[in-house]
Short mmCIF file of C-alpha atoms in Angstrom, two decimals:
data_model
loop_
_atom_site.label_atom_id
_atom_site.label_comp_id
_atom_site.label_asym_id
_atom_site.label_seq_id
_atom_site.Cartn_x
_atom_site.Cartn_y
_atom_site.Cartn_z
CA UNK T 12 -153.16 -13.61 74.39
CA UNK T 13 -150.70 -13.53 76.73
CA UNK T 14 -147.34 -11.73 75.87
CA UNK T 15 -144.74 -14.49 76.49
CA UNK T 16 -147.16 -16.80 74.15
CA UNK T 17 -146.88 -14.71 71.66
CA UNK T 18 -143.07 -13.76 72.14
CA UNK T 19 -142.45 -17.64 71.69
CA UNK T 20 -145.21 -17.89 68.83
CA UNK T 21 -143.28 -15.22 67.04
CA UNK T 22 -139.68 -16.84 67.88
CA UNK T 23 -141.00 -20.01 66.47
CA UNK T 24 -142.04 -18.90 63.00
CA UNK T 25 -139.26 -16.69 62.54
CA UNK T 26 -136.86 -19.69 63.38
CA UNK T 27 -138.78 -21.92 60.56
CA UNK T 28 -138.58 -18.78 58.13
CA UNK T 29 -135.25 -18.95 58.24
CA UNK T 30 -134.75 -23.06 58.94
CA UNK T 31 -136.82 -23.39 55.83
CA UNK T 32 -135.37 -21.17 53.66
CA UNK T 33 -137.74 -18.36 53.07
CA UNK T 34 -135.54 -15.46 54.44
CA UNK T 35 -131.65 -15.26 54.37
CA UNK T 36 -129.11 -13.21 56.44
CA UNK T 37 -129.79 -9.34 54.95
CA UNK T 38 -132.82 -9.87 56.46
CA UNK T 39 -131.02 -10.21 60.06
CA UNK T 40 -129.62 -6.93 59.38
CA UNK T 41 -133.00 -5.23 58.59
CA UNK T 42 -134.05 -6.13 62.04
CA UNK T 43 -131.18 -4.88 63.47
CA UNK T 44 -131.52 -1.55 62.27
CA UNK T 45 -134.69 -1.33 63.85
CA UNK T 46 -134.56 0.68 66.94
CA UNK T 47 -135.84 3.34 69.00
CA UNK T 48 -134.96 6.30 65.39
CA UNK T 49 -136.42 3.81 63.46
CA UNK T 50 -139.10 1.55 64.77
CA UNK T 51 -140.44 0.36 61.87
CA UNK T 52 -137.97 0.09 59.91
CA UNK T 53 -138.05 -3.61 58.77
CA UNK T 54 -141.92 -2.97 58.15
CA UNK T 55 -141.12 0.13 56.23
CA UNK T 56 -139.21 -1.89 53.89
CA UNK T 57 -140.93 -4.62 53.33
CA UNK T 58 -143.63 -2.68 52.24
CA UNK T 59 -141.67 -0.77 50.06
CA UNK T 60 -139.99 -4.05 48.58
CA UNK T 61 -144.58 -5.00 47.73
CA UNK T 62 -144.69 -1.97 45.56
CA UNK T 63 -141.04 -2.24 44.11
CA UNK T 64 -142.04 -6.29 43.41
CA UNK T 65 -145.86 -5.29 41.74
CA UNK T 66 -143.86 -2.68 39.63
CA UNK T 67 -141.79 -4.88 38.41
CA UNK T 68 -144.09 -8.10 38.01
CA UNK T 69 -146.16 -6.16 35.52
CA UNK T 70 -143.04 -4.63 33.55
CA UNK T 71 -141.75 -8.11 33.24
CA UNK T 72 -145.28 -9.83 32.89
CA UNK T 73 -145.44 -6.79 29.88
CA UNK T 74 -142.73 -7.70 28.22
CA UNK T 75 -143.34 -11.36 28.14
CA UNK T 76 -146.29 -10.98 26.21
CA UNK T 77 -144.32 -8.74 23.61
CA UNK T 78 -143.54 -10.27 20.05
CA UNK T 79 -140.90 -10.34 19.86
CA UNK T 80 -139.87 -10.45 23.65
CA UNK T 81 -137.29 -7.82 24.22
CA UNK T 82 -135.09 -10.38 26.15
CA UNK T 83 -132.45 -7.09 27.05
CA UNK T 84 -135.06 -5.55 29.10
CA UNK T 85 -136.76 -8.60 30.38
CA UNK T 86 -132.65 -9.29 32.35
CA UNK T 87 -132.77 -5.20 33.15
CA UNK T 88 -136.27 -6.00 35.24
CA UNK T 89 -135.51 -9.25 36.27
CA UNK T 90 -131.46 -7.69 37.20
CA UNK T 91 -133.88 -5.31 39.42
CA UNK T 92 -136.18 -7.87 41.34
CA UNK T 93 -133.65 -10.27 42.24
CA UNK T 94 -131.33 -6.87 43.54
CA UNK T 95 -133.89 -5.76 45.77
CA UNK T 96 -135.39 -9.66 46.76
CA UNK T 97 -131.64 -10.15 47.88
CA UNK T 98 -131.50 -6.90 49.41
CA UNK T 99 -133.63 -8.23 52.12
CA UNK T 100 -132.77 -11.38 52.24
CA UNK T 101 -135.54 -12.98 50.51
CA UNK T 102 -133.89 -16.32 48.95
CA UNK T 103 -136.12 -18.06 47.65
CA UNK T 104 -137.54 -15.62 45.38
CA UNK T 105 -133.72 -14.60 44.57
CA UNK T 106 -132.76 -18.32 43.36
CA UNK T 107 -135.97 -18.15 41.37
CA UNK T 108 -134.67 -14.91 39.61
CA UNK T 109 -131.50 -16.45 39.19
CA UNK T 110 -132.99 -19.47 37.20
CA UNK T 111 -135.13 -16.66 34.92
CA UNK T 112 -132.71 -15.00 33.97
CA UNK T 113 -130.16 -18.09 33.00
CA UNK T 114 -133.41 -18.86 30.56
CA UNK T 115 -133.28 -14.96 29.77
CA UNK T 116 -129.58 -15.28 28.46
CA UNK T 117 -130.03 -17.63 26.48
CA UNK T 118 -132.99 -16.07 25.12
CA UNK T 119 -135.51 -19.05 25.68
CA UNK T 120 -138.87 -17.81 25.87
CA UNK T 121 -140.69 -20.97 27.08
CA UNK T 122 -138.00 -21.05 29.72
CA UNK T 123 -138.61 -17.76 30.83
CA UNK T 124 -142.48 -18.33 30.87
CA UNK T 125 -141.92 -21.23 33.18
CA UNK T 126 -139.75 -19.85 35.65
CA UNK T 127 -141.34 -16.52 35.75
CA UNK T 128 -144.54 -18.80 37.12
CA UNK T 129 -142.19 -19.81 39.71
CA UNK T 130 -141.29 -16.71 40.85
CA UNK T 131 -144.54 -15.11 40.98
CA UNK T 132 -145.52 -18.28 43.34
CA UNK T 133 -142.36 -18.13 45.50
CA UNK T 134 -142.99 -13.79 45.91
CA UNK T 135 -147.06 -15.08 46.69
CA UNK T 136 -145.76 -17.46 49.40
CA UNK T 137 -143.39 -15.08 51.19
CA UNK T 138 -145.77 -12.28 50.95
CA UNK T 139 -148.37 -14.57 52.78
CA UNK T 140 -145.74 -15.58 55.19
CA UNK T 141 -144.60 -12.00 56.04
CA UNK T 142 -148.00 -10.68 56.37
CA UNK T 143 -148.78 -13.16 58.82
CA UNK T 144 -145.07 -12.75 60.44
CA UNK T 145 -145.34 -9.16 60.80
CA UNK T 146 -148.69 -8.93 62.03
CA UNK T 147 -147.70 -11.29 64.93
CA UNK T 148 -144.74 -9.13 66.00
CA UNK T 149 -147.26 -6.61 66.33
CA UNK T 150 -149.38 -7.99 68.21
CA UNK T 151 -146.93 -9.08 70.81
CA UNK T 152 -145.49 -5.74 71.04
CA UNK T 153 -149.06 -4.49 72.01
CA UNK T 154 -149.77 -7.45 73.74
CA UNK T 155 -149.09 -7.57 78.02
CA UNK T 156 -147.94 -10.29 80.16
CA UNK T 157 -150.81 -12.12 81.92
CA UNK S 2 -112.93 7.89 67.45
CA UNK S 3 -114.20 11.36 67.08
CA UNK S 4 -111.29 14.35 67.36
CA UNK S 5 -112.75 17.33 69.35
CA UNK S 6 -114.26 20.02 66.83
CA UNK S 7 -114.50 17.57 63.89
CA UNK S 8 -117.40 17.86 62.06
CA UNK S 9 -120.01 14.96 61.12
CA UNK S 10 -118.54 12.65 57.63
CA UNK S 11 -120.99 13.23 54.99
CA UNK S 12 -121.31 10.89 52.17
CA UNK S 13 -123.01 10.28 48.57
CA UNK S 14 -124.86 7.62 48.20
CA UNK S 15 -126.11 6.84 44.45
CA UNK S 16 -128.50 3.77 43.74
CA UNK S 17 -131.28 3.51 41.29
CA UNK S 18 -133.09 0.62 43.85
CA UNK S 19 -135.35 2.63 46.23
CA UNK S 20 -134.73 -0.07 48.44
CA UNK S 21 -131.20 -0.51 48.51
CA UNK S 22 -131.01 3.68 48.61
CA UNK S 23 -133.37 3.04 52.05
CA UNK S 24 -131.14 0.42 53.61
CA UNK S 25 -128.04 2.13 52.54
CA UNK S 26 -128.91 5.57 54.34
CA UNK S 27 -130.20 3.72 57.28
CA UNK S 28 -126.98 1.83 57.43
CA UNK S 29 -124.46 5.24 57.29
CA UNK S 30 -126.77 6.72 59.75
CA UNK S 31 -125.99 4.43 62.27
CA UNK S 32 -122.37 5.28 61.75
CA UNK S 33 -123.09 8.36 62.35
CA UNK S 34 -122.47 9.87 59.23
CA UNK S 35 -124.34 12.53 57.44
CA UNK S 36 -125.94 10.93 54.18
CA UNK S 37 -127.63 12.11 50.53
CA UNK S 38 -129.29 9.74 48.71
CA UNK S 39 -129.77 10.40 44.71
CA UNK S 40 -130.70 7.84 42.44
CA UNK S 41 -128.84 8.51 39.01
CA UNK S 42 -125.11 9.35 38.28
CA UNK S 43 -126.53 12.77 37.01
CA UNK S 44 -127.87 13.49 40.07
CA UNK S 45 -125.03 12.68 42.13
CA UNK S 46 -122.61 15.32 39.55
CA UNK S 47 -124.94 18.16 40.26
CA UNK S 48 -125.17 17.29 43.82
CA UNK S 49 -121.67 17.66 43.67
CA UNK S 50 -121.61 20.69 41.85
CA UNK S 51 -119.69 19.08 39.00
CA UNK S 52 -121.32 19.37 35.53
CA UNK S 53 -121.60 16.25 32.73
CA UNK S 54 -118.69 18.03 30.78
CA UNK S 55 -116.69 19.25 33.47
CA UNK S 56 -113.88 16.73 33.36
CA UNK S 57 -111.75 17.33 30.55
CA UNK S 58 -109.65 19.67 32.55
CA UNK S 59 -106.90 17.63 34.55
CA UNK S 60 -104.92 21.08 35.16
CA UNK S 61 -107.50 21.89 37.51
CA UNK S 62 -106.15 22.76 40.54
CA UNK S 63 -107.70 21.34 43.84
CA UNK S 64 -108.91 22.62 46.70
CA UNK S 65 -111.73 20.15 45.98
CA UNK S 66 -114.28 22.03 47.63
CA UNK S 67 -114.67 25.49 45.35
CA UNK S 68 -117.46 24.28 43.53
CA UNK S 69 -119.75 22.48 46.08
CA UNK S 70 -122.19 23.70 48.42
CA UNK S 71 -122.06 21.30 50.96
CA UNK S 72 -119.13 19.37 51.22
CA UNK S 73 -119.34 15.67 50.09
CA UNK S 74 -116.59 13.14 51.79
CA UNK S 75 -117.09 10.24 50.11
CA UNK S 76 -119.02 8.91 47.07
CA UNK S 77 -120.75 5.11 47.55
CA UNK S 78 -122.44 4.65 44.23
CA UNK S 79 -124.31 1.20 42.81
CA UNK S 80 -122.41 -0.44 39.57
CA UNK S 81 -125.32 -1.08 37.65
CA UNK S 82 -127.42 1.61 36.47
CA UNK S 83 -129.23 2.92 33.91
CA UNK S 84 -128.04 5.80 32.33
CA UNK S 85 -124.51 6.43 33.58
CA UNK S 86 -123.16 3.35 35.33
CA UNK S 87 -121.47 4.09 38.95
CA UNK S 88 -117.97 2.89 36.75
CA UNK S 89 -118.74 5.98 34.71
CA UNK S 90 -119.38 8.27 37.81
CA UNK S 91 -116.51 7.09 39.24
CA UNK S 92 -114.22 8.12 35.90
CA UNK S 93 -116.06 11.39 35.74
CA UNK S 94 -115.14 12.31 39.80
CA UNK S 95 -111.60 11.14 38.97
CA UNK S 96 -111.14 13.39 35.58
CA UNK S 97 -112.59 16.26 37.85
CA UNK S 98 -111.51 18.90 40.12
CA UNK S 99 -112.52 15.82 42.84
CA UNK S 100 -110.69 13.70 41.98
CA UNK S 101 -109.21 13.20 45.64
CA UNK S 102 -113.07 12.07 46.42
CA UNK S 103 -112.60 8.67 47.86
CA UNK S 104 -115.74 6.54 45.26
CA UNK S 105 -116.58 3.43 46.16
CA UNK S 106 -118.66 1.11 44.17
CA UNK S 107 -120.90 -1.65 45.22
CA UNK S 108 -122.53 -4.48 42.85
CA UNK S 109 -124.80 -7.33 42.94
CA UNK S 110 -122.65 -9.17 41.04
CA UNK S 111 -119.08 -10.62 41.56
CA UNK S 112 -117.58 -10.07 38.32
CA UNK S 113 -114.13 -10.28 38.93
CA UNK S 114 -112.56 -8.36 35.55
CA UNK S 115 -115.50 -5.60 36.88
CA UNK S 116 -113.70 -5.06 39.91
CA UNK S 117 -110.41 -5.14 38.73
CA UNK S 118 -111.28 -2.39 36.31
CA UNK S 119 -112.96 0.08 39.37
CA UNK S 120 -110.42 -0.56 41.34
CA UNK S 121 -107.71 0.65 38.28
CA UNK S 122 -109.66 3.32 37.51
CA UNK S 123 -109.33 4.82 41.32
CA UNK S 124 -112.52 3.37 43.44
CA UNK S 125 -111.32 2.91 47.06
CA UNK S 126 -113.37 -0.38 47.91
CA UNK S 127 -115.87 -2.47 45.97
CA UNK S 128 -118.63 -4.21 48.20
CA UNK S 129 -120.67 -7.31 47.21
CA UNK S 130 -124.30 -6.45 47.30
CA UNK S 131 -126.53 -7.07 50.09
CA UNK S 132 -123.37 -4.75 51.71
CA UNK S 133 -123.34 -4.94 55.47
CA UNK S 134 -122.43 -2.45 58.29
CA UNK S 135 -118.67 -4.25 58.66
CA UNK S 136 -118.17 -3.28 54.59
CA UNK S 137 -119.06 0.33 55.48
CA UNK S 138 -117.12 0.41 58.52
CA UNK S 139 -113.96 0.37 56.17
CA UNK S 140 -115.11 3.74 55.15
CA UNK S 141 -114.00 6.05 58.16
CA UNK S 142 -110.08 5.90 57.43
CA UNK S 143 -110.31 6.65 53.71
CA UNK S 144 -112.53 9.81 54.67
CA UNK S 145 -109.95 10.67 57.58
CA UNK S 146 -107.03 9.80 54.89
CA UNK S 147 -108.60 12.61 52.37
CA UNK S 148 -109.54 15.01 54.84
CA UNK S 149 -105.60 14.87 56.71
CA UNK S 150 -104.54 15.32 52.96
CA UNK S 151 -106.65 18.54 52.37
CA UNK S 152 -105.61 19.90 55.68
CA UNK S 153 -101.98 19.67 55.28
CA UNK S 154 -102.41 20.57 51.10
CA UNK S 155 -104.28 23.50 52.57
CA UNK S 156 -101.57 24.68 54.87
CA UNK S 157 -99.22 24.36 52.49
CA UNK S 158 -101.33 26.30 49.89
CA UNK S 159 -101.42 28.80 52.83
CA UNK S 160 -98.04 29.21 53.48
CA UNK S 161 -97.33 29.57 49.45
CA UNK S 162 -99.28 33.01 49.81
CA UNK S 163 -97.70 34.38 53.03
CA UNK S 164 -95.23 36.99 53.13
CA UNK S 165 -91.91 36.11 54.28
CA UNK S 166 -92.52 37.99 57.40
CA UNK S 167 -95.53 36.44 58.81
CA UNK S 168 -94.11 33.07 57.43
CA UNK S 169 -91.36 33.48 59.95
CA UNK S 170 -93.75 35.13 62.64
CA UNK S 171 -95.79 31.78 61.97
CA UNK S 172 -93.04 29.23 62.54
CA UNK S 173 -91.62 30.20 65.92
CA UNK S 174 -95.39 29.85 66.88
CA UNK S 175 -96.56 26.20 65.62
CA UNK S 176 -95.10 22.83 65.76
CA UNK S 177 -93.36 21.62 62.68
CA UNK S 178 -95.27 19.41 60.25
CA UNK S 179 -93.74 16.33 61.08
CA UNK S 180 -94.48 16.15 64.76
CA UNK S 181 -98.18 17.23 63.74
CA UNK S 182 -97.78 14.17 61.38
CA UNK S 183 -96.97 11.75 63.75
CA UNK S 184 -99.27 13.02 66.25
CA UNK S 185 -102.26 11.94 64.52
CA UNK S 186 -100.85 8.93 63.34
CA UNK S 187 -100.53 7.93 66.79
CA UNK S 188 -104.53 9.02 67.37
CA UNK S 189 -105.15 6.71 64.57
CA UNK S 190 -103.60 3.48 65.60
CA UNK S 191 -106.31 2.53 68.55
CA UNK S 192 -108.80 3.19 65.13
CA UNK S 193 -106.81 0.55 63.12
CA UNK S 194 -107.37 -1.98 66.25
CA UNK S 195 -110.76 -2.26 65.56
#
């Protein structure tokens, strides 16, 4: 496709990532430090933030299913996930950690069950929506003008 | 500003998040500063050549740099972490032969009596988590601020050991102190613009 299509194309869903509430301002300043010394920087950690997320998904996911649940380390993982979530300006996933771990503190297990679900589904739907993201600015960086 | 001849900042930065250690470096590098990256308050002591129980000593003297390899200007460490927190790093640097190191502490949370406490205890700055390049920017004077401080301490140290002769010798040659002084204030007011 051509490269100005895919310039706008790109443009347009990284506007409604942001209109919509998906990413926040860190993020801004992840794709700022991109540049020539570090070109895929934003990429980089992204990816890094996957593996960080899995890690931590199946610590916390490990401890729920504890009796009794250790509700101490449950607030150390979930004190972890929403750090590095907010890190890059993921805020959606962040509010949902926030909401965990209000349940965490006051040790209500149901609670916790709940919103964990949520924040496994908000993590699923950015991932999706950064896959897709990413591999579009790819593409038009390959891409030429017609 | 960069003085002729003066060598690249090189800060400590101590964060158990792999991520935030990432963004962190990235961040200092585009300031142009040297950076380590460790990811435990343990590390960050034996990277600067201080040991777990080397702080009971407050008669130390200091010339800060005696026990390090490579010279460390400032110390940005992460509140929260497992093992020794960065508020427990930061007491350790400060009950050390360091304890001119400028620490700064950054958190994830805004925890008001938290701050109030790092700040008593000596840190320099504390930065709300995500930091940004403008909260780092406010590191350059404090590392100018130490550095000036060693210099002239060092002089002075200097002049201590000298015998009266060269002392003499030495002071028809240089410019007194206090010029020197003002001197660099003067090269540091454009900095203080921006």
């Amino acid at each position: 496709m051509d490269r100005n299509r895919l310039q706008h194309q790109v443009a347009c869903m990284r506007r409604s990532l942001f209109d919509q509430g998906y990413l926040d301002e860190p993020f801004i300043q992840l794709e700022e430090l991109q540049d020539d010394a570090n070109p895929n920087f934003v990429q980089e950690i992204v990816t890094l933030f996957y593996t960080d997320s899995a890690r931590l998904i199946q610590n916390i996911e490990h401890a729920l299913n504890s009796r009794p649940i250790d509700f101490d380390k449950l607030d150390d993982y979930m004190h972890q996930f929403k750090g590095s979530s907010s890190s890059i300006g993921a805020k959606k996933v962040t509010n949902e950690c926030t909401v965990f771990r209000e349940y965490c503190s006051a040790e209500n297990a149901e609670g916790c069950i709940r919103s964990f679900q949520q924040v496994k589904q908000e993590y699923a739907i950015l991932r999706r929506k950064l896959e897709v993201y990413l591999q579009m600015v790819r593409q038009a960086a390959v891409s030429r003008t017609a | 500003m960069v003085m002729a001849g003066e060598s690249q900042f090189h800060v400590l930065a101590v964060d158990d998040s792999i991520i935030d250690r990432k963004i962190i470096q990235t961040l200092l590098k585009t300031l142009s500063y040297q950076v380590t990256t460790v990811d435990s308050g343990a590390k960050a002591l034996e990277f600067l050549g201080l040991h777990q129980d080397d702080t009971t000593n407050p008669n130390t003297p200091s010339p800060p740099n005696n026990h390090q390899e490579v010279e460390v200007n400032l110390v940005i460490t992460d509140y929260c972490m497992p093992g020794m927190t960065g508020y427990d790093l930061l007491k350790k640097i400060k009950e050390s032969s360091l304890r001119n190191m400028p620490v700064v502490i950054m958190s994830s949370e805004n925890v008001p009596s938290r701050i109030t406490r790092c700040l008593e205890e000596g840190a320099e700055e504390f930065f709300l988590k995500p930091v940004r390049l403008s909260d780092l920017s406010k590191l350059r004077p404090l590392m100018l601020k130490t550095k000036l401080k060693d210099q002239n301490q060092k002089q002075e140290e200097k002049a201590a050991f000298q015998s009266p002769k060269l002392q003499q010798v030495e002071q028809k040659q240089q410019p007194s102190n206090d010029d020197k002084g003002k001197a660099i204030d003067e090269g540091l007011s454009p900095e203080k613009k921006n």
